[in-house]
Each structure stands twice: as C-alpha cells, then as structure tokens.
Coordinates of C-alpha atoms in Angstrom, one line a residue:
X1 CA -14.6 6.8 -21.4
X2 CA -11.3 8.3 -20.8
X3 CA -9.0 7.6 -17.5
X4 CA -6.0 8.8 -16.3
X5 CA -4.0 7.1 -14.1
X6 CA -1.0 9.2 -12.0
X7 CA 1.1 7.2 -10.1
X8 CA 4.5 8.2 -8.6
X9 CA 6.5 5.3 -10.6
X10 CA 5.1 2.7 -13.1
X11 CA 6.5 -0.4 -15.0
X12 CA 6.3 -4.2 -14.8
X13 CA 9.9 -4.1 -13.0
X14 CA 8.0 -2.5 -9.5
X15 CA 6.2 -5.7 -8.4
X16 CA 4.7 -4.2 -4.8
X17 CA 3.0 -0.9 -3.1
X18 CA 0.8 1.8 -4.8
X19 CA 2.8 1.3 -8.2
X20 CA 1.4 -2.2 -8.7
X21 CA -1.9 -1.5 -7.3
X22 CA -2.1 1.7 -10.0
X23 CA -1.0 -1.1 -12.9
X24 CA -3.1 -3.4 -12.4
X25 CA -5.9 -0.9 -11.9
X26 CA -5.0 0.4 -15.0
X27 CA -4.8 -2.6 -16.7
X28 CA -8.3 -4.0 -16.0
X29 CA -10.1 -0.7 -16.2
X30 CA -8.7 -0.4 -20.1
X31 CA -10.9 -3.1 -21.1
X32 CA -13.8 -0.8 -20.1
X33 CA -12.2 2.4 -22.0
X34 CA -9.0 4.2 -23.3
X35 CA -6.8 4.7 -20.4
X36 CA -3.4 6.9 -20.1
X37 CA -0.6 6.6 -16.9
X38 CA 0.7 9.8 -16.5
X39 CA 4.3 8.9 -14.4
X40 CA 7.6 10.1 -13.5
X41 CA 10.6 9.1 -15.3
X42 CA 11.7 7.7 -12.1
X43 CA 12.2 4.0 -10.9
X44 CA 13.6 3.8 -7.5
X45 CA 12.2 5.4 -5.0
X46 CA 14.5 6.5 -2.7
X47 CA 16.5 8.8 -5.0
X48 CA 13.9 9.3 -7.6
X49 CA 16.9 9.1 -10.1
X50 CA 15.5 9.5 -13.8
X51 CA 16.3 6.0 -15.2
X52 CA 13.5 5.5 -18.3
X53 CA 13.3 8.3 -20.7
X54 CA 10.7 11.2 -20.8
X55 CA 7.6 10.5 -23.5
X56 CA 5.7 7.8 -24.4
X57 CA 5.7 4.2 -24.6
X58 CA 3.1 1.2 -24.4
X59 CA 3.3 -1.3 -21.2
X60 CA 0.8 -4.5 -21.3
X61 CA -1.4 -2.3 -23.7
X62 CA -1.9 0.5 -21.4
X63 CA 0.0 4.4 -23.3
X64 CA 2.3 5.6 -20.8
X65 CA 3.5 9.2 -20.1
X66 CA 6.2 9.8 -18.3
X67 CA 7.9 13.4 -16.9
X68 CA 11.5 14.2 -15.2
X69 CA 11.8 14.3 -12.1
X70 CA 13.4 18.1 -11.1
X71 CA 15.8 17.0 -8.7
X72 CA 16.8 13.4 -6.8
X73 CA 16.2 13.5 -3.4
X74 CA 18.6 14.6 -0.8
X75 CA 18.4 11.7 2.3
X76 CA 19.5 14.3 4.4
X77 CA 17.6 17.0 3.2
X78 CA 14.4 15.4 3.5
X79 CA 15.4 13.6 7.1
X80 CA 15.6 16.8 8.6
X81 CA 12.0 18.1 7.0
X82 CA 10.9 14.9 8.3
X83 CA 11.7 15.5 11.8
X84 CA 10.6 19.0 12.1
X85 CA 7.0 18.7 10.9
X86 CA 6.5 15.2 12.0
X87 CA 8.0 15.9 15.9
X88 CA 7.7 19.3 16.2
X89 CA 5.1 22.7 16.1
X90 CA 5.7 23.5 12.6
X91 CA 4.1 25.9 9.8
X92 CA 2.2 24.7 6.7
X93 CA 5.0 26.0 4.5
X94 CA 7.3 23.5 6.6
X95 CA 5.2 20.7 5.3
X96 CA 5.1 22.1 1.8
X97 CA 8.9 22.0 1.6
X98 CA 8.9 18.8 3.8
X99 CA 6.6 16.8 0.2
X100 CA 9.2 19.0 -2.4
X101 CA 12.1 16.8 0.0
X102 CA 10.1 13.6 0.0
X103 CA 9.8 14.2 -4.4
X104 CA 9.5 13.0 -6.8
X105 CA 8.9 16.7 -7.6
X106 CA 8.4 17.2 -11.3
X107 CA 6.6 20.5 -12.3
X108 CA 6.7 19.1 -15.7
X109 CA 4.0 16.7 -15.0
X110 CA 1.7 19.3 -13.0
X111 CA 2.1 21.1 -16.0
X112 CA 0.4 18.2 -18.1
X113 CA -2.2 17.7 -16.3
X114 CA -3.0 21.4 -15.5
X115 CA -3.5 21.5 -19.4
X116 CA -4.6 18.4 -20.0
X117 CA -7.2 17.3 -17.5
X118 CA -10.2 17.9 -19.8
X119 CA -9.1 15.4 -22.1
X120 CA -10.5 12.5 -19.4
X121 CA -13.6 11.9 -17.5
X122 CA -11.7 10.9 -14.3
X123 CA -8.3 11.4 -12.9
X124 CA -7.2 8.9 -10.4
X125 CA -4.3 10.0 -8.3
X126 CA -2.3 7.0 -6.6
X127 CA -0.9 7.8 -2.7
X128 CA -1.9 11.0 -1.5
X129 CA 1.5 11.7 0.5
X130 CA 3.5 12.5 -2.8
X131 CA 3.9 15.5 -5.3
X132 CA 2.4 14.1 -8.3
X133 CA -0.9 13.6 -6.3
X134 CA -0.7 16.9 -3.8
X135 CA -0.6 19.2 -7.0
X136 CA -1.8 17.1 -9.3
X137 CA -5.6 16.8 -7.8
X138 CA -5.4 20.6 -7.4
X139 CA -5.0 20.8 -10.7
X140 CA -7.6 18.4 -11.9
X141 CA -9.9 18.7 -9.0
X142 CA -13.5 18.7 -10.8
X143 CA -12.2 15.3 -12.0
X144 CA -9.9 14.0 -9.4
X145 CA -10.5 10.7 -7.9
X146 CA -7.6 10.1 -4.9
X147 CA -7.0 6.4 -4.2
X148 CA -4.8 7.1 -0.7
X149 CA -3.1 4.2 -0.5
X150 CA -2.5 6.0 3.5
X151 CA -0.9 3.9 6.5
X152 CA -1.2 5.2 10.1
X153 CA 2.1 7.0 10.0
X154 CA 2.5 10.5 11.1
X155 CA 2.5 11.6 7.6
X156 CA -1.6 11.2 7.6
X157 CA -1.4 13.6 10.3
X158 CA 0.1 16.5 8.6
X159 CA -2.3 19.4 8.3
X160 CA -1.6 19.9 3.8
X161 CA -3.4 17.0 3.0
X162 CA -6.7 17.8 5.2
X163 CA -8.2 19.7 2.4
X164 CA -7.0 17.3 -0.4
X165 CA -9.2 14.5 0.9
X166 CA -11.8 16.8 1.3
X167 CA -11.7 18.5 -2.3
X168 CA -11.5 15.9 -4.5
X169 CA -15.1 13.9 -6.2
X170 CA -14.1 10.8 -4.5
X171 CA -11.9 8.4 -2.8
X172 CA -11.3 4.7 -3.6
X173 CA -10.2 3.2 -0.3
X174 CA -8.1 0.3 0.4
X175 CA -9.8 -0.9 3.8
X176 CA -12.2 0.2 6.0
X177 CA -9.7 1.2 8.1
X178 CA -7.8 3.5 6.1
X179 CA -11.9 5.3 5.5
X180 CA -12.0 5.5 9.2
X181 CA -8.6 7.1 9.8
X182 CA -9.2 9.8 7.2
X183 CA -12.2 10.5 8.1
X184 CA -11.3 11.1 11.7
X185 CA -8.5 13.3 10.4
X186 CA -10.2 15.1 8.0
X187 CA -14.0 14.8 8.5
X188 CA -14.9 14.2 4.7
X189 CA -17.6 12.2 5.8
X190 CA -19.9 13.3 3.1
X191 CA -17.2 12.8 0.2
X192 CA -18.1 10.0 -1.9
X193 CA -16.0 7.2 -0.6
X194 CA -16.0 3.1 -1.1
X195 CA -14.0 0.7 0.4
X196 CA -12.0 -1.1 -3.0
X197 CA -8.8 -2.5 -2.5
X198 CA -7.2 -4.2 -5.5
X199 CA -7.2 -7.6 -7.2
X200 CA -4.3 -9.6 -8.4
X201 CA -3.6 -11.8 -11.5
X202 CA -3.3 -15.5 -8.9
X203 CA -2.8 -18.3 -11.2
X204 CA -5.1 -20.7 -11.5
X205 CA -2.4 -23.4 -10.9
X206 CA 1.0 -22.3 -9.1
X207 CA 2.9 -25.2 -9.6
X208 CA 4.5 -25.6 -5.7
X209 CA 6.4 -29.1 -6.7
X210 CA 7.8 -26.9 -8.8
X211 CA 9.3 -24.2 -7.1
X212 CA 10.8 -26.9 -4.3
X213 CA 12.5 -28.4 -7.0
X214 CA 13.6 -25.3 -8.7
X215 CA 15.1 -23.8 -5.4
X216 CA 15.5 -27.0 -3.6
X217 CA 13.9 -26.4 -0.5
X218 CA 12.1 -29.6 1.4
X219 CA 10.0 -29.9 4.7
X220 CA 7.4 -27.3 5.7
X221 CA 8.5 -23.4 5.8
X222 CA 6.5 -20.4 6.5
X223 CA 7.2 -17.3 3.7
X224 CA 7.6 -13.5 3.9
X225 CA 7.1 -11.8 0.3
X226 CA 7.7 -7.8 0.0
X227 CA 10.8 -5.5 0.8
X228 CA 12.5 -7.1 3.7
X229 CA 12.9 -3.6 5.7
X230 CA 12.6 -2.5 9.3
X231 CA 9.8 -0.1 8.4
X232 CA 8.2 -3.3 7.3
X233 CA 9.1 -4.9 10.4
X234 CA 11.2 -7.5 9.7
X235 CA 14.3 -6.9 12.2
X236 CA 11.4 -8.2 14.8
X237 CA 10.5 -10.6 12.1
X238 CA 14.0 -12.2 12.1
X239 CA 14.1 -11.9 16.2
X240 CA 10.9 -14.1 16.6
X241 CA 11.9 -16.6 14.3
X242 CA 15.1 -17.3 15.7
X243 CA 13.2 -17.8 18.8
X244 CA 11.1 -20.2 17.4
X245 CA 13.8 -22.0 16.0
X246 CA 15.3 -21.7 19.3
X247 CA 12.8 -24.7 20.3
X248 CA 14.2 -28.0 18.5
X249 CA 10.3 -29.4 18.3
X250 CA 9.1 -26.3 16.0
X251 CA 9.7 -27.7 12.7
X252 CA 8.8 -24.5 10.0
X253 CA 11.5 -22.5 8.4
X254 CA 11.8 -19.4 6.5
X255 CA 11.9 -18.5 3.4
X256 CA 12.3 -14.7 2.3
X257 CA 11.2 -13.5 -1.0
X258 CA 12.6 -9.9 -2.2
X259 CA 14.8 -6.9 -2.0
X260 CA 16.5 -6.5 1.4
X261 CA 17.6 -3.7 3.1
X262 CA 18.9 -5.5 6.4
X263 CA 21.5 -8.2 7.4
X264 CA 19.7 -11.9 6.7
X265 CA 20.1 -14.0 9.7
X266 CA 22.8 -16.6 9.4
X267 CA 20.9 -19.4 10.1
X268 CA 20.4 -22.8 8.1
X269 CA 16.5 -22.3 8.4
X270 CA 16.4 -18.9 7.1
X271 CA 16.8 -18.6 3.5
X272 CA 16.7 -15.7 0.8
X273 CA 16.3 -16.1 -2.5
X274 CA 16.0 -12.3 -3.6
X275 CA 13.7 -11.2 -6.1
X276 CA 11.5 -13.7 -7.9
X277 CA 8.9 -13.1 -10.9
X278 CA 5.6 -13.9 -10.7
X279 CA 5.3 -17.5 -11.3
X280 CA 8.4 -18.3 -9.1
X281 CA 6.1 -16.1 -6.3
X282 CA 3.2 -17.5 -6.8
X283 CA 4.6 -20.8 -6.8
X284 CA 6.1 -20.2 -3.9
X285 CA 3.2 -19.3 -1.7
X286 CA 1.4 -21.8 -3.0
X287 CA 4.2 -23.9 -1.6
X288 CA 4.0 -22.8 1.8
X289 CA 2.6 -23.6 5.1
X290 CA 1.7 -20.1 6.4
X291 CA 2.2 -16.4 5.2
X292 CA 3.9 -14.1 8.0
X293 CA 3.2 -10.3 7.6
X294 CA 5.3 -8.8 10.4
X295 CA 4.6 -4.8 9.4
X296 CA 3.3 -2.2 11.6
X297 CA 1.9 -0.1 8.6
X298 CA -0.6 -1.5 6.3
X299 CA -3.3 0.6 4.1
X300 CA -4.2 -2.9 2.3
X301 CA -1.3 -6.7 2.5
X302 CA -1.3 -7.6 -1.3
X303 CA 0.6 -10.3 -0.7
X304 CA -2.3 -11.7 2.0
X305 CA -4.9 -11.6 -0.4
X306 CA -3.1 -13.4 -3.4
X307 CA -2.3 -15.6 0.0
X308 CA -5.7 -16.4 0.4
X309 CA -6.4 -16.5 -2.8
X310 CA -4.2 -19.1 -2.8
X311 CA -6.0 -21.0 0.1
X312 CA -3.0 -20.2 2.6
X313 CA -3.4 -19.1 6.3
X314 CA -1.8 -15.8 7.1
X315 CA -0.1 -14.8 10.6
X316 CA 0.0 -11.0 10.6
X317 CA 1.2 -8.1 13.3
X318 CA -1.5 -7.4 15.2
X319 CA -0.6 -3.8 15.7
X320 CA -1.3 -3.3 12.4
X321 CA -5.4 -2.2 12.6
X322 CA -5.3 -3.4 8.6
X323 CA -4.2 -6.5 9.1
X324 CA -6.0 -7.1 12.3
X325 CA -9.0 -6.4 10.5
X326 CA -8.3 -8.1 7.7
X327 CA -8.0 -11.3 9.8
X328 CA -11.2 -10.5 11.7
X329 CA -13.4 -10.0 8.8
X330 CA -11.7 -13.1 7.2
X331 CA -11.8 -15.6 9.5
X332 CA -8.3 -16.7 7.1
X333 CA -5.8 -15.3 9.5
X334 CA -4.1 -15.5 13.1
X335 CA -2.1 -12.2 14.6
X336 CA 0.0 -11.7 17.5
X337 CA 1.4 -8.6 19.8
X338 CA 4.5 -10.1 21.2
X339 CA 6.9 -12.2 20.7
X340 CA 5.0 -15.0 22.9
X341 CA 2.1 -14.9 20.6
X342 CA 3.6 -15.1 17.8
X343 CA 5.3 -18.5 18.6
X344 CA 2.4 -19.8 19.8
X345 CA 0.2 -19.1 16.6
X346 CA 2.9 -20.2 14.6
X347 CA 3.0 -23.1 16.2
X348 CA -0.7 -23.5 16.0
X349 CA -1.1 -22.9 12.3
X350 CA 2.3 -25.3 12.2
X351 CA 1.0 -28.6 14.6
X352 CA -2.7 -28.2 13.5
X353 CA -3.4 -29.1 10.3
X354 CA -7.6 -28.3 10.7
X355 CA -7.1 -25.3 11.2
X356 CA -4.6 -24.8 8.6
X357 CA -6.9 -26.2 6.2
X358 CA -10.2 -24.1 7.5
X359 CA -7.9 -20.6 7.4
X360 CA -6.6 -21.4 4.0
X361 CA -10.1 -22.0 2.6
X362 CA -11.9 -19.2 4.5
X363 CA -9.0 -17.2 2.6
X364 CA -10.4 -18.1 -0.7
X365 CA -13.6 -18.1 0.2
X366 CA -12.8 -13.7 1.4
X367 CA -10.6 -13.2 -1.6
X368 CA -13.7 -14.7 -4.0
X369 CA -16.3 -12.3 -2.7
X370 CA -14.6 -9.2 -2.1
X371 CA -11.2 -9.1 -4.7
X372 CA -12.1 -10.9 -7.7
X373 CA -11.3 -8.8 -10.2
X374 CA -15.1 -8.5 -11.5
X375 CA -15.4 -7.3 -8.1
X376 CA -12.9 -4.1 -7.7
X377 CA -14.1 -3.7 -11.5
X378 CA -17.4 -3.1 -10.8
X379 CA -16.5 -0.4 -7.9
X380 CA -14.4 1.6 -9.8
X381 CA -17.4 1.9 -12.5
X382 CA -19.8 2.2 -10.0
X383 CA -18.1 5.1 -8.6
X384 CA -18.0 6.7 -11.9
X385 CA -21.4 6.7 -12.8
X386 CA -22.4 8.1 -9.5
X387 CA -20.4 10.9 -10.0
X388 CA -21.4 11.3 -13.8
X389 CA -25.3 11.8 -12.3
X390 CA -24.1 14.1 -9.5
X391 CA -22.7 17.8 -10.3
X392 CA -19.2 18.6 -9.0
X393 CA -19.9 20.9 -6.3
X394 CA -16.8 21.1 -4.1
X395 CA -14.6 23.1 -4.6
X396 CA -10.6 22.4 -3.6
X397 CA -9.5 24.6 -0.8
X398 CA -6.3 27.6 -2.1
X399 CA -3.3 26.8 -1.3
X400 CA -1.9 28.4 1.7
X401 CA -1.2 32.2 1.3
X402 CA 2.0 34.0 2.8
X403 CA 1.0 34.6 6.0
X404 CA -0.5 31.1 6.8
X405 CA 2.7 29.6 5.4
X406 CA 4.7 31.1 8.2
X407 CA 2.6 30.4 11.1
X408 CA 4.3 28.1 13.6
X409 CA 1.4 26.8 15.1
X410 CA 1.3 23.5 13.1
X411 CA 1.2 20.3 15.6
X412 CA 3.4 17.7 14.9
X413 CA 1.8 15.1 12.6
X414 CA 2.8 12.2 15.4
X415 CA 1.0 14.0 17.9
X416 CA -1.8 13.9 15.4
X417 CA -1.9 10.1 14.8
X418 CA -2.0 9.7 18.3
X419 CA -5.3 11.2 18.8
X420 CA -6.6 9.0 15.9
X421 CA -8.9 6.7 16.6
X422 CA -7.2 3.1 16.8
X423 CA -8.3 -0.8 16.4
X424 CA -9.7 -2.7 13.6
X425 CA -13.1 -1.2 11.7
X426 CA -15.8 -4.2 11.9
X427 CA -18.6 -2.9 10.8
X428 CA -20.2 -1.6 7.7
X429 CA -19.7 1.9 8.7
X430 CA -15.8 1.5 9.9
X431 CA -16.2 3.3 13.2
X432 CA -16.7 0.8 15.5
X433 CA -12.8 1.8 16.9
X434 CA -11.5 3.3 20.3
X435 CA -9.9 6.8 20.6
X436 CA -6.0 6.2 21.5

C-alpha cells in the first residue's frame, strides 16, 4: 500500500496543529505500508518563508518531499482578503484570491501531485482551508482523503470549500463536532466519513519530580501547553487568572509552556518557560494539578488528550462546542462561560482532591478506548478498505468559470457560521445540536 501524506509544513521542529497530527499520522500508518509527505519548503507559518531546501530527505523513517513556496505572504495583503469575503457580499473569485493570500501557494507541488497521484492508493490532504489541500484534492480527487482539521471560524463558511468536502472519497474527522458542522455546511451526508482524531506518543513514565527540579517550580500549579495567542484565547486566560490570584486562599499557579505572541503577565505566580521538548512537556503535565484550555476554536485539544492520557483533569472554554463535548463525553473535564465559572471550577478541581482524582482517571480511561494508537490505526485502515470495495463515483465539482467568478452575490462566511448549528454533538450521529 502506498500513502501520501500533504500537509502545509512538516518537521519534528512544529510540535502542535495539523502539522503534528499529519506526522504522527504518517509515522504510524508506515508500519502498515510505504508512505511519502508531500510538503512545502516552508516552516513558519505566518510568512511561509522558504527555510528547508526543496527535494528530499528522510524524517523518523518517513521520505519527505518538499516544494517552494511561490511567494511569502503579505500580512496586509491577506488582511484585507480576509475582511472582504469573511464580513462582506463577495464573489467566489474573492475567496479564490483570499486562499492564494492565506498561502502557502506553491504551483510546484500541485504540479507533483497532478502527475503523480497514481503512484498511491490514497492521498490524505491535511487542513482543508489551505492551498496545498484546495488544489491538491482536485488534482487527486479519485484518491483524495481530506482530514479537515476545520474550527468554527468564518473560514468554514466560505462557499470554495463546499464542493471540496463534497468531492473527495472520504473524510477523517477530528470530532464529532467538526462531522456535524460540515455537514450542515455542506450536506455531504452520504460521503464516507469517521470520526478519528489522532494519538500521541505519552510516555509511559513522565518523570514530574523531575521537571520541578529541573525548572524549580514547588506547590501545586495549573498548566497551559500550545501557542500562547489571543486567537487561542489566552489574553482572557491571563485576565481570569489574575482574578483568581486576586483571592489570597486560591493556592494554584500558572505555568505556560510555548511560543508567545502576547505580553506575559508580571506576576510571581505566572511563569513561562518557552518552548519545551517532549519529555520536558510531558513531564510537565504530568506534574500538574489541572490542564486549562482557554480557546474558542477547537477541531480536536491534543494537548487534553495526552492530558488525559496522563490521568490529569482538564478545565476547558466552554464556548468551544469541541471542548465542551469533549468534556461531556469524557466525564475527564470541567468548562466554564465566564469569568465566575472559571474560578469556581478551578477552585473545585483545586480544593477537591476526589474529584481531581475521578477526572484524571476517567481521562485515561477516554484516551485508552478511543486514541490509543491501535485505535486511530485501525480507522484509517478501515477506511481504506471500504473504499478499495467501493468504486469512486463522485466526481469533484469544476472550478468556478468566468462569469461565476465575478458574481458578487457571495455571503460573508461569518454570516454563514452563524446559521450553523451550535453546541456539543452527543450522540452517535453528531446532530443532537441547536440552530444558532
């Protein structure tokens, strides 16, 4: 059996998001056949500068391909793209020039795959909202398997990517949230969908003595792990916590693990220690008290599962339907609305220490049955031999022609999402939600 992978960025220095998710996917599903990354030469993505060099190399046993990106994003550029198709009416070709802004555009790679995509049984295209992906599946579409990696942003409401989750042979979802929402959006009820999400390589023993002593940190704390970024909602992060710590008898501090784009508070209970590797991570949850996942937009929280898998409670933002969800069907997880619920679930995964333990090993318990790598393993090559027995009927909807290009009858993709349906998915189906 022969895979690709195509993922926007790849490389053991991008330790979060849909890059990670596409490694370790293609890690695990080469001990079941040969499997090639098809990638940019790009490794940050907000300018989509070409930092490794074009061709091939080997990373953790996996061949690697990688293509130039055309051009590095223009912030400005792309903000102004940005506002037009996601507040305004708008035509299709405004969204087509809106994902050339967003990049990493790199024709080269098309190109590859265009010619190439006979060479593999399946083709599975990482986060649906970028270039590589868009064109890519188009390209490939009798093999193309789209693993969305989508949030409930405005870009899932932009009318381009309708018929890409409709065309391709199947989609490997990250919740049953994210099915529900692109189904609603799309109506590709009858495209062969499962809910997946993604393991993760959890020691079997994170040292946590070790990482206090390393970093030398004492008394209880609770731990944030990821970009620390508004659109991850930290700023309201930083203002709850100092609210908590505003109240001498709440005991927890905070401990912040990653890249940050904002100010850190300047406060003796709020520390960052940048970027950390994997043991240092791991170590470090493994240390803590609770996990906090403050962001608004979720398709599946990594760093809650390898939480739980750790046997650690998680406190997530419940306006996040992922994480809301993901706490439901867990029974490993608080979640607050406002800033008065999230002290008081702090303080009652802080002052409690039954129901700290009962979280932490309902946690495990949810990350056993449903991640275990055995478990996503057997999904993906599920998935595959269903679509081996079944014929590739669907065919990709053209691209837009000249006429439909200039049509300004486009609604804005905000005023899109808010017609989506909203709320955690419980059931087996994922509908069980309320229209906004």
């Amino acid at each position: 059996m022969n895979i690709a992978i195509v993922v926007q960025r790849y490389g053991q220095a991008i330790n979060g998001g849909a890059e990670l998710h596409a490694r370790y996917v293609a890690e695990h599903l080469a001990r079941h056949g040969h499997v090639e990354v098809i990638t940019t030469c790009a490794t940050d993505y907000v300018t989509w500068r070409n930092d490794a060099k074009p061709g091939l190399e080997q990373i953790n046993g996996v061949q690697v391909r990688r293509f130039p990106v055309a051009q590095e994003r223009d912030p400005e550029l792309f903000g102004r793209r940005s506002d037009c198709v996601f507040e305004e009416t708008h035509s299709l070709g405004d969204e087509l020039d809106w994902l050339d802004a967003e990049g990493p555009t790199s024709p080269a790679l098309i190109e590859h795959i265009a010619a190439h995509a006979a060479d593999f049984d399946y083709c599975l295209f990482f986060s649906y909202r970028y270039y590589h992906a868009y064109y890519g599946a188009r390209a490939a579409a009798s093999r193309a398997i789209l693993v969305p990696t989508a949030e409930r942003d405005a870009t899932v409401g932009l009318a381009i990517f309708r018929p890409l989750f409709r065309g391709v042979r199947a989609l490997m979802y990250n919740s049953p949230e994210e099915r529900a929402m692109i189904q609603a959006v799309a109506e590709n009820d009858d495209v062969p969908g499962v809910v997946v999400g993604i393991g993760s390589d959890v020691p079997q023993n994170p040292q946590a003595a070790r990482f206090r002593q390393k970093f030398r940190i004492n008394g209880r704390f609770a731990i944030y792990v990821g970009r620390i970024d508004k659109n991850k909602g930290c700023d309201e992060l930083f203002e709850f916590f100092e609210g908590y710590l505003a109240d001498s008898t709440n005991r927890l501090s905070l401990v912040l693990i990653g890249q940050s784009l904002l100010p850190i508070p300047q406060h003796p209970r709020i520390r960052h220690l940048g970027f950390l590797d994997d043991r240092d991570k791991f170590d470090a949850i493994a240390a803590a008290h609770v996990l906090i996942m403050p962001s608004y937009f979720e398709s599946l929280s990594m760093v809650a599962l390898e939480a739980w898998a750790l046997g650690r409670p998680v406190l997530a933002n419940g306006k996040c339907d992922v994480l809301k969800g993901q706490c439901i069907r867990s029974n490993a997880g608080l979640y607050y609305e406002r800033y008065s619920e999230f002290v008081e679930t702090l303080r009652a995964i802080e002052q409690n220490p039954w129901l700290n333990g009962a979280l932490g090993r309902n946690g495990r318990q949810f990350y056993r049955a449903n991640y275990d790598w055995p478990v996503i393993e057997k999904k993906y090559l599920d998935m595959f031999e269903r679509l081996r027995k079944e014929p590739s009927t669907r065919q990709m909807e053209p691209l837009p022609g000249w006429l439909d290009r200039r049509r300004q009858d486009v609604p804005p993709g905000e005023d899109v999402v808010k017609r989506l349906p909203v709320g955690p998915a419980l059931d087996a189906a994922g509908d069980t939600r309320r229209r906004a």
